[in-house]
């Protein structure tokens, strides 16, 4: 089954930050889990390079927009392997193939009669590249998102007849309650729609840094139209020899932050309808990351969590784990270095890493590194029954944090099992050999299954561990807890280096 999933594409006027890393990681966890289930996943990410914010930032640095875009797009691209993101393609909106396709699609919108010329006047935020409506503007004519002064802009440009899609969009929202998720975001988008749609500006005459309007080359397209189309254009040239559009379109899952809800849930489906293209299935809106003190992260408040520093000190999986565990996907969350250290030490190092190390060490000490071929403990096995299916159901609702918690309950259960069984005592008593063997096999199988399920979250550590257990299969089929001895691996186990080494500076 094709499963096409995307992130928002980042502006290249700045450098990657934690918010970007979060969205990439969260989307990657989803993509990897669907792949694990055998679905035909295509995962797209990339950079949004046109528009006023990029042109302004470039000029402020004495660069041409293309130079700044090239420089920063590289930084975003380089972030992907650092975060272990499994994207299938990285789109840049300055790719010529993208630009041609944007012209083609929007020409169709024009030919279908959804474009007219008009005078635009309104309060404009150059950082959002968006006009603001009166009721969202802050006191002193400031942007509700950036809090900077808005400028009064007036120009003659082309308009997209958004108002013509009031009813079709209402129908879309009524018939597809999961078009926007979670429910809070759906309600917000529905309320916006309820206010009545007005036509929106489609082009800019003052700007040159953008995709040229084919029917009037003195204009460029408003950056949001060019940017949103990335989800559609990428498929036409992501593969060197085939156009993937028919195979993967419509997208199953757009992952975005809550600040760009209106663009993705209202403008985007309307634009596609106007071009005669099928609309995507779901838009998932995640929350914003705030500092540990609950305030917006800023250098001056000293509450910034720098993703690059985290990667350096703790490694990729620690960042991936911390963000997906700490922040309920779909809600805002507070994150910071203190919470990260605690979760790293108590959960990754002690609860999971240590469980794996102890299991391997005991198998080596008591059974020469070979897992006994005996039945697993039915009580533990029962707690793994239907687990993979339950996780998949949670993933179908994008409840990745709840899924991780469900897995973690099994990590904790296995730790309690070690304490209950005390294999080191059993090993002292020759008459209890069978109990020892059952305990060791059950632990091995438990660690293996948990690891398979954790693979989307912490792929590197899991791959290392499973390779060392001789059971490298991470597909969903291998997430079954065997009744009769290990499903795979468990022979001549080598010693296991700690998966999450102790920190030089432990948490206070
Ligand atoms: N270029 C537009 C998106 C165009 S999509 C067709 C844009 N870029 S952005 O760089 O500002 O943001 C990229 C994504 O990162 C957005 O989904 C945004 O919500 C998300 N985040 C930016 N800061 C964030 C946090 N502090 N926390 C979580 N996500 C945030 O918008």
Coordinates of C-alpha atoms and ligand atoms in Angstrom, one line a residue:
X1 CA 0.0 0.0 0.0
X2 CA 1.5 3.4 -0.9
X3 CA 1.9 5.7 2.0
X4 CA 3.1 9.2 1.1
X5 CA 4.1 11.4 4.1
X6 CA 5.6 14.9 4.2
X7 CA 7.0 17.5 6.6
X8 CA 6.6 21.2 6.1
X9 CA 9.5 22.6 4.1
X10 CA 11.7 25.0 6.1
X11 CA 12.5 28.6 5.2
X12 CA 16.1 29.1 4.4
X13 CA 16.3 32.6 5.8
X14 CA 17.7 31.0 9.0
X15 CA 19.4 27.9 10.2
X16 CA 17.8 24.7 11.4
X17 CA 16.7 24.8 15.0
X18 CA 15.0 22.4 17.5
X19 CA 11.5 23.0 16.0
X20 CA 12.7 21.8 12.6
X21 CA 14.5 18.8 14.2
X22 CA 11.3 17.9 16.1
X23 CA 9.1 17.9 13.0
X24 CA 11.6 15.8 11.1
X25 CA 12.0 13.3 13.9
X26 CA 8.3 13.0 14.6
X27 CA 7.6 12.4 10.9
X28 CA 10.4 10.0 10.6
X29 CA 9.0 7.9 13.4
X30 CA 5.7 7.6 11.5
X31 CA 7.4 6.9 8.2
X32 CA 9.6 4.2 9.7
X33 CA 6.7 2.5 11.5
X34 CA 4.6 2.3 8.3
X35 CA 7.7 1.0 6.4
X36 CA 8.1 -1.6 9.2
X37 CA 4.6 -2.8 8.5
X38 CA 5.5 -3.4 4.9
X39 CA 3.8 -0.4 3.4
X40 CA 5.3 1.3 0.4
X41 CA 6.4 4.6 2.1
X42 CA 7.6 7.7 0.4
X43 CA 8.8 10.4 2.8
X44 CA 9.4 13.9 1.5
X45 CA 11.1 16.8 3.2
X46 CA 12.9 19.9 1.9
X47 CA 13.4 23.7 1.9
X48 CA 11.2 26.6 1.0
X49 CA 13.4 29.1 -0.7
X50 CA 11.5 31.9 -2.4
X51 CA 9.7 34.9 -1.0
X52 CA 10.3 38.0 0.9
X53 CA 11.7 36.6 4.1
X54 CA 14.5 34.9 2.2
X55 CA 15.2 37.8 -0.1
X56 CA 15.3 40.2 2.9
X57 CA 17.6 38.0 4.9
X58 CA 20.0 37.6 1.9
X59 CA 20.2 41.3 1.3
X60 CA 20.8 42.0 4.9
X61 CA 23.9 39.7 4.7
X62 CA 25.0 41.2 1.4
X63 CA 24.2 38.0 -0.5
X64 CA 22.0 37.2 -3.5
X65 CA 18.9 35.2 -2.5
X66 CA 20.1 32.2 -4.4
X67 CA 23.5 32.3 -2.5
X68 CA 21.8 32.4 0.9
X69 CA 19.4 29.6 -0.2
X70 CA 22.2 27.4 -1.4
X71 CA 24.1 27.9 1.9
X72 CA 21.2 27.3 4.2
X73 CA 19.6 24.5 2.2
X74 CA 22.9 22.6 2.6
X75 CA 22.6 23.0 6.4
X76 CA 19.0 21.6 6.3
X77 CA 20.1 18.8 4.1
X78 CA 23.0 17.9 6.3
X79 CA 20.7 17.7 9.3
X80 CA 18.9 14.7 7.9
X81 CA 21.6 12.1 8.3
X82 CA 22.5 13.7 11.6
X83 CA 19.0 13.0 12.9
X84 CA 18.9 9.7 11.0
X85 CA 15.9 10.8 8.9
X86 CA 14.8 8.3 6.3
X87 CA 13.5 10.7 3.8
X88 CA 13.3 9.4 0.2
X89 CA 13.8 12.8 -1.4
X90 CA 14.8 16.3 -0.4
X91 CA 13.0 19.0 -2.4
X92 CA 14.3 22.6 -2.9
X93 CA 11.7 25.0 -4.3
X94 CA 14.5 26.5 -6.4
X95 CA 14.8 23.2 -8.3
X96 CA 13.9 24.1 -11.9
X97 CA 11.6 21.0 -12.2
X98 CA 9.6 22.2 -9.3
X99 CA 9.3 25.7 -10.7
X100 CA 8.1 24.5 -14.1
X101 CA 5.5 22.3 -12.5
X102 CA 4.3 25.1 -10.3
X103 CA 3.7 27.2 -13.4
X104 CA 1.9 24.3 -15.1
X105 CA -0.5 23.7 -12.2
X106 CA -1.2 27.3 -11.5
X107 CA -1.8 28.0 -15.2
X108 CA -4.5 25.3 -15.0
X109 CA -6.0 27.2 -12.0
X110 CA -6.0 30.3 -14.2
X111 CA -7.4 28.5 -17.2
X112 CA -10.2 27.0 -15.0
X113 CA -11.3 30.6 -14.2
X114 CA -10.1 30.8 -10.6
X115 CA -7.9 33.9 -11.0
X116 CA -8.7 37.5 -11.2
X117 CA -6.9 40.8 -10.9
X118 CA -7.5 43.1 -8.0
X119 CA -6.1 45.6 -5.6
X120 CA -4.7 44.3 -2.4
X121 CA -4.4 46.4 0.7
X122 CA -3.7 45.1 4.1
X123 CA -1.3 44.6 7.0
X124 CA 1.6 42.4 6.0
X125 CA 4.2 40.5 8.0
X126 CA 7.4 40.1 6.0
X127 CA 8.5 37.2 8.3
X128 CA 5.3 35.2 7.8
X129 CA 5.1 36.4 4.2
X130 CA 1.4 36.7 4.9
X131 CA -1.3 39.4 5.1
X132 CA -3.0 39.5 8.5
X133 CA -6.7 39.9 9.1
X134 CA -7.8 42.6 11.4
X135 CA -8.9 40.4 14.3
X136 CA -5.6 38.6 14.6
X137 CA -3.4 41.7 14.7
X138 CA -1.8 42.6 18.0
X139 CA -2.0 46.1 19.5
X140 CA 0.3 48.5 17.7
X141 CA -0.3 46.6 14.4
X142 CA 2.1 43.8 15.3
X143 CA 2.3 40.3 14.0
X144 CA 0.5 37.8 16.3
X145 CA 3.3 35.2 15.7
X146 CA 6.5 37.3 15.4
X147 CA 5.3 40.3 17.4
X148 CA 7.1 42.6 14.9
X149 CA 5.5 45.7 13.3
X150 CA 3.4 44.9 10.3
X151 CA 3.6 47.0 7.2
X152 CA 0.7 48.5 5.3
X153 CA 0.9 47.2 1.8
X154 CA -1.1 47.9 -1.2
X155 CA -0.6 46.6 -4.7
X156 CA -2.4 45.4 -7.7
X157 CA -1.9 41.7 -8.1
X158 CA -3.7 38.4 -9.1
X159 CA -6.1 36.9 -6.7
X160 CA -7.1 33.3 -6.2
X161 CA -10.8 32.8 -6.0
X162 CA -10.7 31.1 -2.6
X163 CA -14.3 32.2 -2.0
X164 CA -15.5 29.8 -4.7
X165 CA -14.4 26.9 -2.5
X166 CA -16.5 27.7 0.6
X167 CA -18.9 24.9 -0.1
X168 CA -16.6 22.3 -1.4
X169 CA -14.3 22.8 1.6
X170 CA -17.2 22.6 4.0
X171 CA -18.2 19.3 2.4
X172 CA -14.6 18.1 2.7
X173 CA -14.6 18.9 6.4
X174 CA -18.0 17.4 7.0
X175 CA -17.3 14.2 5.2
X176 CA -13.7 13.7 6.4
X177 CA -13.6 14.3 10.1
X178 CA -10.0 13.2 10.1
X179 CA -8.9 15.5 7.3
X180 CA -7.3 17.6 10.0
X181 CA -5.9 16.0 13.2
X182 CA -6.0 16.2 16.2
X183 CA -9.6 17.4 16.8
X184 CA -8.4 20.7 18.3
X185 CA -6.8 21.6 15.0
X186 CA -9.8 20.4 13.0
X187 CA -12.1 22.7 15.1
X188 CA -9.8 25.6 14.5
X189 CA -9.7 25.1 10.8
X190 CA -13.4 24.6 10.7
X191 CA -14.0 27.8 12.6
X192 CA -11.8 29.7 10.2
X193 CA -13.9 28.3 7.3
X194 CA -17.1 29.2 9.2
X195 CA -16.1 32.9 9.1
X196 CA -16.5 32.9 5.4
X197 CA -13.6 32.8 2.8
X198 CA -12.3 35.8 1.0
X199 CA -10.2 35.7 -2.2
X200 CA -6.5 35.8 -1.5
X201 CA -3.5 37.3 -3.2
X202 CA -1.8 34.8 -5.6
X203 CA 1.0 37.0 -6.9
X204 CA 3.4 39.7 -6.0
X205 CA 4.4 42.5 -8.4
X206 CA 7.1 44.1 -6.2
X207 CA 9.1 40.9 -5.7
X208 CA 11.4 39.2 -8.2
X209 CA 12.6 36.3 -6.0
X210 CA 10.0 33.7 -6.9
X211 CA 8.4 31.6 -9.6
X212 CA 7.3 33.8 -12.6
X213 CA 3.6 33.9 -13.3
X214 CA 3.4 32.4 -16.8
X215 CA 0.5 34.6 -18.0
X216 CA 2.1 37.8 -16.7
X217 CA 5.9 37.6 -16.3
X218 CA 6.0 40.9 -14.4
X219 CA 4.7 39.0 -11.3
X220 CA 6.0 36.1 -9.3
X221 CA 3.7 33.7 -7.4
X222 CA 3.1 34.5 -3.7
X223 CA 5.5 32.2 -2.0
X224 CA 2.9 30.0 -0.2
X225 CA 1.4 28.8 -3.5
X226 CA 4.9 27.9 -4.8
X227 CA 5.7 26.2 -1.4
X228 CA 2.6 24.2 -0.9
X229 CA 2.9 22.7 -4.3
X230 CA 6.2 21.1 -3.3
X231 CA 4.2 18.1 -2.0
X232 CA 2.8 17.5 -5.5
X233 CA 5.7 18.6 -7.8
X234 CA 8.3 16.5 -5.9
X235 CA 6.8 13.3 -7.1
X236 CA 7.2 14.2 -10.7
X237 CA 11.0 14.3 -10.5
X238 CA 12.1 12.6 -7.3
X239 CA 12.9 9.5 -9.2
X240 CA 15.3 9.9 -12.2
X241 CA 13.4 7.6 -14.4
X242 CA 9.8 7.5 -13.4
X243 CA 7.1 10.0 -12.6
X244 CA 5.8 8.9 -9.2
X245 CA 2.7 11.1 -9.1
X246 CA 0.2 8.5 -10.1
X247 CA 1.6 6.0 -7.7
X248 CA 1.8 8.1 -4.5
X249 CA -0.7 11.0 -5.0
X250 CA -2.8 11.9 -3.0
X251 CA -0.6 12.3 0.0
X252 CA -1.8 10.3 3.1
X253 CA -0.2 12.5 5.7
X254 CA 1.1 16.1 5.8
X255 CA 2.8 16.8 9.1
X256 CA 2.9 20.5 10.0
X257 CA 3.2 22.9 13.0
X258 CA 0.1 24.8 14.3
X259 CA 1.3 28.2 12.9
X260 CA 0.7 27.1 9.3
X261 CA -2.7 25.4 9.8
X262 CA -4.7 27.8 7.6
X263 CA -2.4 27.4 4.6
X264 CA -2.5 23.6 4.7
X265 CA -6.1 23.0 5.6
X266 CA -7.9 25.7 3.7
X267 CA -5.7 27.3 0.9
X268 CA -4.0 24.0 -0.1
X269 CA -7.1 21.8 -0.7
X270 CA -8.8 24.7 -2.4
X271 CA -5.9 25.3 -4.7
X272 CA -5.8 21.6 -5.6
X273 CA -9.5 21.6 -6.3
X274 CA -9.1 24.6 -8.6
X275 CA -6.4 22.7 -10.5
X276 CA -8.5 19.5 -10.7
X277 CA -6.1 17.5 -8.5
X278 CA -7.2 15.2 -5.7
X279 CA -6.8 16.6 -2.2
X280 CA -4.6 15.0 0.5
X281 CA -6.1 12.6 3.0
X282 CA -4.8 14.0 6.3
X283 CA -3.1 17.0 7.7
X284 CA -1.6 16.3 11.2
X285 CA -0.8 19.4 13.2
X286 CA 1.8 19.1 15.9
X287 CA 2.4 21.5 18.8
X288 CA 5.2 23.9 19.5
X289 CA 8.2 23.2 21.7
X290 CA 8.7 25.6 24.5
X291 CA 11.5 26.0 27.0
X292 CA 11.5 24.0 30.3
X293 CA 10.1 27.1 32.0
X294 CA 7.1 27.1 29.7
X295 CA 8.3 30.2 27.8
X296 CA 9.2 30.5 24.2
X297 CA 12.8 29.5 23.7
X298 CA 15.2 32.4 23.3
X299 CA 18.8 32.9 23.8
X300 CA 18.3 35.9 26.1
X301 CA 16.1 33.7 28.5
X302 CA 18.8 31.0 28.4
X303 CA 16.2 28.3 27.9
X304 CA 17.2 27.0 24.5
X305 CA 17.7 23.3 23.8
X306 CA 20.3 23.3 21.0
X307 CA 19.8 20.1 18.9
X308 CA 23.4 20.1 17.7
X309 CA 24.7 20.2 21.2
X310 CA 22.4 17.4 22.2
X311 CA 23.5 15.3 19.2
X312 CA 27.1 15.8 20.2
X313 CA 26.8 14.9 23.8
X314 CA 24.0 12.3 23.8
X315 CA 23.7 11.0 20.3
X316 CA 20.9 11.0 17.8
X317 CA 18.7 8.4 19.4
X318 CA 18.6 10.3 22.7
X319 CA 17.2 13.4 21.0
X320 CA 14.7 11.3 19.0
X321 CA 13.6 9.5 22.1
X322 CA 13.4 12.5 24.3
X323 CA 11.3 14.6 22.0
X324 CA 8.8 11.9 21.1
X325 CA 8.5 10.7 24.7
X326 CA 8.3 14.1 26.4
X327 CA 6.0 16.0 24.0
X328 CA 2.6 14.4 23.3
X329 CA 2.4 14.5 19.5
X330 CA -0.2 17.0 18.6
X331 CA 0.2 19.1 21.8
X332 CA 2.7 21.8 22.9
X333 CA 5.5 20.6 25.2
X334 CA 8.2 22.0 27.4
X335 CA 11.7 20.6 26.8
X336 CA 15.2 21.4 28.0
X337 CA 18.6 20.0 29.0
X338 CA 17.5 19.0 32.5
X339 CA 14.6 16.8 31.4
X340 CA 16.7 15.3 28.6
X341 CA 19.4 14.2 31.1
X342 CA 16.8 12.7 33.4
X343 CA 15.1 10.7 30.7
X344 CA 18.5 9.7 29.2
X345 CA 19.7 8.3 32.5
X346 CA 16.6 6.8 34.0
X347 CA 14.9 5.5 30.9
X348 CA 17.3 5.0 28.1
X349 CA 20.4 4.0 30.1
X350 CA 18.9 2.4 33.2
X351 CA 15.6 0.9 32.2
X352 CA 16.2 -0.1 28.6
X353 CA 20.0 -0.1 28.1
X354 CA 20.6 -1.9 31.4
X355 CA 17.9 -4.4 30.8
X356 CA 19.6 -5.4 27.5
X357 CA 23.0 -5.5 29.0
X358 CA 21.9 -7.5 32.0
X359 CA 20.1 -10.0 29.8
X360 CA 23.1 -10.5 27.6
X361 CA 25.5 -10.7 30.5
X362 CA 23.4 -13.3 32.4
X363 CA 23.1 -15.4 29.2
X364 CA 26.8 -15.3 28.8
X365 CA 27.5 -16.0 32.5
X366 CA 25.0 -18.8 33.0
X367 CA 24.6 -20.3 29.6
X368 CA 27.7 -19.5 27.6
X369 CA 25.9 -16.9 25.5
X370 CA 23.3 -19.3 24.1
X371 CA 19.6 -18.8 24.6
X372 CA 18.0 -22.0 26.0
X373 CA 15.4 -23.4 23.5
X374 CA 12.7 -23.7 26.1
X375 CA 9.2 -22.3 26.4
X376 CA 8.8 -18.6 27.4
X377 CA 6.9 -17.6 30.6
X378 CA 3.2 -17.5 29.7
X379 CA 2.5 -14.7 32.1
X380 CA 5.0 -12.4 30.4
X381 CA 4.0 -13.6 27.0
X382 CA 0.4 -12.7 27.6
X383 CA 1.5 -9.1 28.2
X384 CA 3.0 -9.0 24.7
X385 CA -0.1 -10.6 23.1
X386 CA -1.6 -8.2 20.5
X387 CA 1.0 -5.6 21.4
X388 CA 2.3 -5.0 17.8
X389 CA -1.4 -4.6 16.6
X390 CA -2.1 -2.2 19.5
X391 CA 0.9 -0.1 18.5
X392 CA -0.1 0.0 14.9
X393 CA -3.6 1.2 15.9
X394 CA -2.1 4.0 17.8
X395 CA 0.2 4.9 14.9
X396 CA -2.9 4.9 12.6
X397 CA -4.1 7.8 14.8
X398 CA -0.6 9.3 14.9
X399 CA -0.5 8.7 18.6
X400 CA 3.2 8.1 18.6
X401 CA 3.8 9.3 22.2
X402 CA 1.1 7.0 23.5
X403 CA 2.6 4.1 21.5
X404 CA 6.0 4.7 23.0
X405 CA 4.5 4.7 26.4
X406 CA 2.7 1.4 25.7
X407 CA 6.1 -0.1 24.7
X408 CA 7.7 1.4 27.7
X409 CA 5.3 -0.3 30.1
X410 CA 6.7 -3.6 28.8
X411 CA 10.3 -2.4 29.4
X412 CA 9.3 -1.8 33.0
X413 CA 7.5 -5.1 33.2
X414 CA 10.6 -6.9 32.2
X415 CA 12.7 -5.0 34.7
X416 CA 10.3 -6.1 37.4
X417 CA 10.5 -9.6 36.1
X418 CA 14.2 -9.6 36.6
X419 CA 13.7 -8.5 40.2
X420 CA 10.9 -11.1 40.8
X421 CA 12.9 -14.0 39.4
X422 CA 16.4 -13.0 40.6
X423 CA 18.2 -15.2 38.1
X424 CA 21.4 -14.9 40.1
X425 CA 19.7 -16.7 43.0
X426 CA 18.3 -19.4 40.6
X427 CA 21.8 -19.9 39.3
X428 CA 23.0 -20.9 42.7
X429 CA 20.5 -23.7 43.0
X430 CA 21.0 -26.7 40.7
X431 CA 17.4 -27.9 41.2
X432 CA 16.1 -24.6 39.7
X433 CA 17.8 -24.9 36.3
X434 CA 14.6 -25.0 34.4
X435 CA 13.3 -21.8 36.0
X436 CA 16.5 -20.1 35.2
X437 CA 16.3 -21.2 31.6
X438 CA 12.8 -20.0 31.3
X439 CA 13.6 -16.7 32.8
X440 CA 16.6 -16.1 30.5
X441 CA 14.7 -17.1 27.4
X442 CA 11.8 -14.9 28.3
X443 CA 14.0 -11.9 28.9
X444 CA 15.8 -12.5 25.7
X445 CA 12.6 -12.7 23.7
X446 CA 11.1 -9.7 25.6
X447 CA 14.2 -7.5 24.9
X448 CA 14.1 -8.5 21.3
X449 CA 10.4 -7.8 20.7
X450 CA 10.6 -4.4 22.6
X451 CA 13.6 -3.5 20.4
X452 CA 11.8 -4.3 17.2
X453 CA 8.9 -2.0 18.3
X454 CA 11.3 0.7 19.4
X455 CA 13.1 0.7 16.0
X456 CA 11.1 3.6 14.5
X457 CA 12.1 5.8 17.5
X458 CA 15.7 4.8 18.1
X459 CA 16.8 3.0 15.0
X460 CA 20.6 3.1 15.5
X461 CA 20.6 1.7 19.0
X462 CA 18.1 -1.0 18.1
X463 CA 20.0 -2.0 15.1
X464 CA 23.2 -2.4 17.1
X465 CA 21.5 -4.4 19.8
X466 CA 19.6 -6.7 17.5
X467 CA 22.7 -7.3 15.4
X468 CA 24.5 -8.3 18.6
X469 CA 21.6 -10.6 19.6
X470 CA 21.9 -12.3 16.2
X471 CA 18.3 -11.2 15.3
X472 CA 18.6 -8.2 13.0
X473 CA 15.1 -8.4 11.5
X474 CA 13.2 -5.2 12.3
X475 CA 10.1 -6.0 10.3
X476 CA 6.8 -6.2 12.0
X477 CA 6.6 -10.0 11.5
X478 CA 9.5 -10.3 14.0
X479 CA 7.6 -8.4 16.7
X480 CA 5.8 -11.6 17.7
X481 CA 6.7 -12.9 21.1
X482 CA 7.5 -16.6 20.7
X483 CA 6.0 -19.3 22.9
X484 CA 8.7 -21.8 22.2
X485 CA 12.1 -20.3 22.6
X486 CA 13.5 -17.4 20.7
X487 CA 12.1 -16.6 17.3
X488 CA 15.6 -15.7 16.0
X489 CA 19.2 -15.3 17.2
X490 CA 20.5 -16.0 20.6
X491 CA 23.6 -18.1 19.7
X492 CA 27.1 -17.3 20.9
X493 CA 26.2 -13.8 22.1
X494 CA 29.1 -11.5 22.2
X495 CA 29.5 -9.0 25.1
X496 CA 27.3 -5.9 24.7
X497 CA 28.8 -2.5 25.0
X498 CA 26.4 -0.1 26.9
X499 CA 23.8 1.2 24.4
X500 CA 23.6 4.5 26.3
X501 CA 26.8 5.1 28.1
X502 CA 27.0 6.9 31.5
X503 CA 27.2 10.6 31.3
X504 CA 30.3 12.5 32.4
X505 CA 28.0 15.0 33.9
X506 CA 25.1 13.1 35.5
X507 CA 21.7 14.8 36.1
X508 CA 21.3 16.7 39.3
Ligands
LIG1 N1 8.2 27.5 4.9 C1 7.1 27.3 5.8 C2 6.3 26.0 5.5 C3 5.9 25.8 4.1 S1 5.2 24.2 3.9 C4 4.6 24.2 2.4 C5 7.5 27.4 7.2 N2 8.8 27.2 7.5 S2 9.4 27.3 8.9 O1 10.8 27.0 8.7 O2 9.1 28.5 9.6 O3 8.8 26.1 9.8 C6 8.9 24.8 9.3 C7 8.1 23.9 10.3 O4 8.7 23.9 11.6 C8 6.6 24.3 10.5 O5 5.8 23.2 10.4 C9 6.7 24.9 11.8 O6 5.4 24.9 12.5 C10 7.7 24.1 12.5 N3 8.3 24.8 13.7 C11 9.0 25.9 13.7 N4 9.2 26.3 15.0 C12 8.7 25.3 15.9 C13 8.8 25.1 17.2 N5 9.3 25.9 18.1 N6 8.2 23.9 17.7 C14 7.7 23.0 16.9 N7 7.6 23.2 15.5 C15 8.0 24.4 15.0 O7 6.6 27.6 8.1

